[in-house]
Short mmCIF file of C-alpha atoms in Angstrom, two decimals:
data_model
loop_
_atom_site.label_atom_id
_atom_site.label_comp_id
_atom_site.label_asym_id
_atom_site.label_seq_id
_atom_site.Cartn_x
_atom_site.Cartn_y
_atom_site.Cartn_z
CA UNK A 1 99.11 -48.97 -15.09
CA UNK A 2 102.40 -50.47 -13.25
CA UNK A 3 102.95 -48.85 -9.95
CA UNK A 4 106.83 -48.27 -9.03
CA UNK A 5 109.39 -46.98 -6.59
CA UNK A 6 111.03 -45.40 -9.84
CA UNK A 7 109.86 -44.54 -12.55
CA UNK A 8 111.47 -44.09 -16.33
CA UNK A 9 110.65 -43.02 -19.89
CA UNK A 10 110.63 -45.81 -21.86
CA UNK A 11 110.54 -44.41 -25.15
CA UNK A 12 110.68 -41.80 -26.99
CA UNK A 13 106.56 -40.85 -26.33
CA UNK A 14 106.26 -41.57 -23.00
CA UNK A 15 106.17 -38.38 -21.13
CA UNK A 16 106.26 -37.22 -17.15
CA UNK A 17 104.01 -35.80 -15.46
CA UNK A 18 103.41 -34.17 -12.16
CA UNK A 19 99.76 -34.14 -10.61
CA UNK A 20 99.42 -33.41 -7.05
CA UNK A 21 101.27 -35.87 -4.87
CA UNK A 22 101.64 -38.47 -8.49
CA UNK A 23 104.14 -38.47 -10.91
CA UNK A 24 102.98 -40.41 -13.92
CA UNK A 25 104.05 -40.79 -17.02
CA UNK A 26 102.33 -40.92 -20.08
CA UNK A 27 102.13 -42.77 -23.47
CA UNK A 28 100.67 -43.71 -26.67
CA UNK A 29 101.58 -47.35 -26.07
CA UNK A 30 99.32 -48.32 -23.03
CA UNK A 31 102.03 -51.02 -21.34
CA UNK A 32 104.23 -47.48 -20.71
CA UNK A 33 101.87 -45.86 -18.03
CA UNK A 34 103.25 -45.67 -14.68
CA UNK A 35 102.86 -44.05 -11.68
CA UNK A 36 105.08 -43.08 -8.67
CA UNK A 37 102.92 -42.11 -5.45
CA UNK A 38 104.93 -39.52 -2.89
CA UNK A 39 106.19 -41.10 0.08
CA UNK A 40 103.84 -39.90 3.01
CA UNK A 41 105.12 -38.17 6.23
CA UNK A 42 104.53 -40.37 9.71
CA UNK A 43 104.91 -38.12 12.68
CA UNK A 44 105.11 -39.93 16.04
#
């Protein structure tokens, strides 16, 4: 699973998905999956 800033459908089966604080998306063809973490909130 490739870990990015943005992610993108890459074909026509990939497919995105929103699971708590993750967006991922999701294919047949395992070299698709990615995952996009939410930026987290520093308070000073």
């Amino acid at each position: 699973m490739k870990v990015r800033a943005s992610i993108k459908k890459i074909c026509k089966n990939c497919r995105l998905i929103r699971r708590k604080n993750k967006r991922l998306i999701i294919c047949s063809i395992s070299k698709h999956k990615q995952r996009q973490l939410k930026k987290p909130n520093f308070k000073n």
